[in-house]
Structures are given as C-alpha cells and as structure tokens.
Amino acid sequence: MIGIGHEGIEREDVAREWSAARKIRVLSRGAGADVLEVEEGGRASVVKVLRRGASLVERARFAREIDALASVRHANVVRIDKVVTDAEGVRAIVMPRLVGSSLRTWLATFGRMPAPFVLTVFSDVLDGLSELHGRGVVHRDLKPSNLFIGREDHERPSDARGIVLDLGLASTASGAVTTGSHLVGSVRYMSPEQLLAGGIDARCDVWGTGVCLFEALTGGPAFPTDDPLEILRHDPVERLVAPTSPDRRGWSAIARVLARALAKRPRDRFASAAAMREALLEARGEVAR
C-alpha cells in the first residue's frame, strides 16, 4: 500500500486510535469506505475508514488519495493530518473537520449563487488545483459534491473559502485508478478526452471546473444527461442566459471564461488552472465595476 511513509503525516495504530475516541458519528457510507466524525479531546476530526473486504479497486482509490494529498499543505485543498494503520496496512485517514457545505448541498438548498461569490469561490478552487497540478496530480473527478465552501473547525467565519475534496480518482506520477473498459468518474462532469479514453492532463480539471462553474452560476446542470454522445455534441454555453441585474454586470466576460473552459478539444481550453483563474479574476473585476 502506498503513501504511508510520507513526511509530515503521523502514523497511528487503528485499535489505539478508535479506543481514544469519545464520540463517533457516521457522515456517509460508500462502497469501499465510510466517513466518520470523531471527537477526541474536545476537537472533532473527519475520518475516512476503508471497509474490511473492500475491493482491490476501492483499496487502490484509497491509496491514491493518500498518495495525492500526503505532502499537500494548501488552504484550498483538503489536508490529511494522520494515516491510521492496522495489521492489514493503511486503514483510515484523518482530516480536519470542515464547517460549511459542499457545492452540491448549497445548490440544492439555495439555488444558483450570486456571480461575485461564485467567482471568488472558484478562484479559490483553481488556486488549489494549480497546487495539485504543480505536484503532478490531476483530480479527474471534479463535481459539486467534491467542492466545499467553508473553513476548518478552528478558523474564523471570515476564513471561509473554496476547498477541493476527495482525490480518490486522482491521476498521479505513480499512475491512475482504472477499471478495465469502464468509465471512471461522474459522466456529466467528465471531459471529452475522459469519455473517449484519451490522454489526461490538467486541462481535464479545467473542463470539470467549468462544468461546476456553469452549475453554480445558473443553478442547473451544464449537461442534463448521462449519455456520453449527447455530452460530446452538446454546448451548454449556447443556452447561457444572463441573469437580471445586478449579476448581469460582467456576464459577457464570464461567458467567455466558460466557453474556453468547456471547449471540446483540450488544446482550445485554458492550458492550466492558473490561466483559468487569471481569466476568472479579470471577469470578477468587471462584475465589481
């Protein structure tokens, strides 16, 4: 199992770790891992626990997340504080508890976001992605449930920001998770090259960010289908309608960012997350005028 010897991450035996916990609450259950909130010593953490009997693919995803995040210390990327092991190897990862909500929950609760807020959140997200890309990591599974708007438990409300979560499908220098001929990821958010099993690089995440950005701005999906052929044919920017004032300001600049981020051919997109972030900040400047 990879990732357990990375500098800066503490290793702990799983039996000792669980015996010290005072409160445990299940946040979610997945096919291969459960996510818990664990309170110990008056401080809460989030613990992702690999299920016993998890498939080889799920184990590989778990290891991939550790490998991708082990050395990353960036305000806009979720952090691993501890790796927990048992006799079978890596069993759990401990991360800070975040206060806020995923983009998915936000949109389901409040609908579309005001443009200035969207541009601020997504400039944060792109800053985090730029850090990952600089380390040779491509997320590959950007979607509203993997983007968080909030802060760490101990931080001030004013520290709220966009944070990238869940790198279980990340492509790293040591390889990417595959499942034979099956698509890996969420089809509505996958880039054309992913759908066509082509080469993957940072521009894949530029596409995923663009799809999420469209959804945050409009409150609706960029691609209302899971049919890969329809996604390859469809251009969501064509049906982009400017909102009513005051969010209408700078809308043409936002539309240009979306059109480039969602270009079907990778070479027509922003070459990097940093380049997309720069364009987004320029658009935010127009919105603020």
PDB file of N, CA and C in Angstrom, residues 16 70-71 93 151 184 190 208 216 267:
ATOM      1  N   ARG A  16      -5.674   1.607  18.761  1.00  0.00           N
ATOM      2  CA  ARG A  16      -5.432   2.651  19.746  1.00  0.00           C
ATOM      3  C   ARG A  16      -6.187   3.922  19.382  1.00  0.00           C
ATOM      4  N   ALA A  70      -0.666  13.542   0.414  1.00  0.00           N
ATOM      5  CA  ALA A  70       0.267  13.365   1.527  1.00  0.00           C
ATOM      6  C   ALA A  70       1.105  14.598   1.830  1.00  0.00           C
ATOM      7  N   SER A  71       1.646  15.227   0.813  1.00  0.00           N
ATOM      8  CA  SER A  71       2.562  16.351   1.047  1.00  0.00           C
ATOM      9  C   SER A  71       1.930  17.707   0.763  1.00  0.00           C
ATOM     10  N   ILE A  93      -7.765   7.504   7.066  1.00  0.00           N
ATOM     11  CA  ILE A  93      -7.068   8.784   7.009  1.00  0.00           C
ATOM     12  C   ILE A  93      -7.867   9.792   7.824  1.00  0.00           C
ATOM     13  N   ARG A 151     -14.718  26.386   5.913  1.00  0.00           N
ATOM     14  CA  ARG A 151     -13.456  26.593   6.616  1.00  0.00           C
ATOM     15  C   ARG A 151     -13.205  25.420   7.547  1.00  0.00           C
ATOM     16  N   VAL A 184     -14.364   5.850 -15.511  1.00  0.00           N
ATOM     17  CA  VAL A 184     -14.095   6.107 -14.104  1.00  0.00           C
ATOM     18  C   VAL A 184     -14.361   7.583 -13.838  1.00  0.00           C
ATOM     19  N   MET A 190     -17.327  14.669 -16.713  1.00  0.00           N
ATOM     20  CA  MET A 190     -16.111  14.165 -17.344  1.00  0.00           C
ATOM     21  C   MET A 190     -15.816  14.908 -18.635  1.00  0.00           C
ATOM     22  N   GLY A 208     -13.732  20.097 -15.874  1.00  0.00           N
ATOM     23  CA  GLY A 208     -14.574  19.793 -14.718  1.00  0.00           C
ATOM     24  C   GLY A 208     -14.918  21.036 -13.919  1.00  0.00           C
ATOM     25  N   ALA A 216     -22.997  26.414 -10.766  1.00  0.00           N
ATOM     26  CA  ALA A 216     -23.076  27.379  -9.669  1.00  0.00           C
ATOM     27  C   ALA A 216     -23.706  28.691 -10.125  1.00  0.00           C
ATOM     28  N   ARG A 267      -6.798  21.387 -26.528  1.00  0.00           N
ATOM     29  CA  ARG A 267      -5.887  22.462 -26.944  1.00  0.00           C
ATOM     30  C   ARG A 267      -6.585  23.815 -27.033  1.00  0.00           C
TER      31      ARG A 267
END
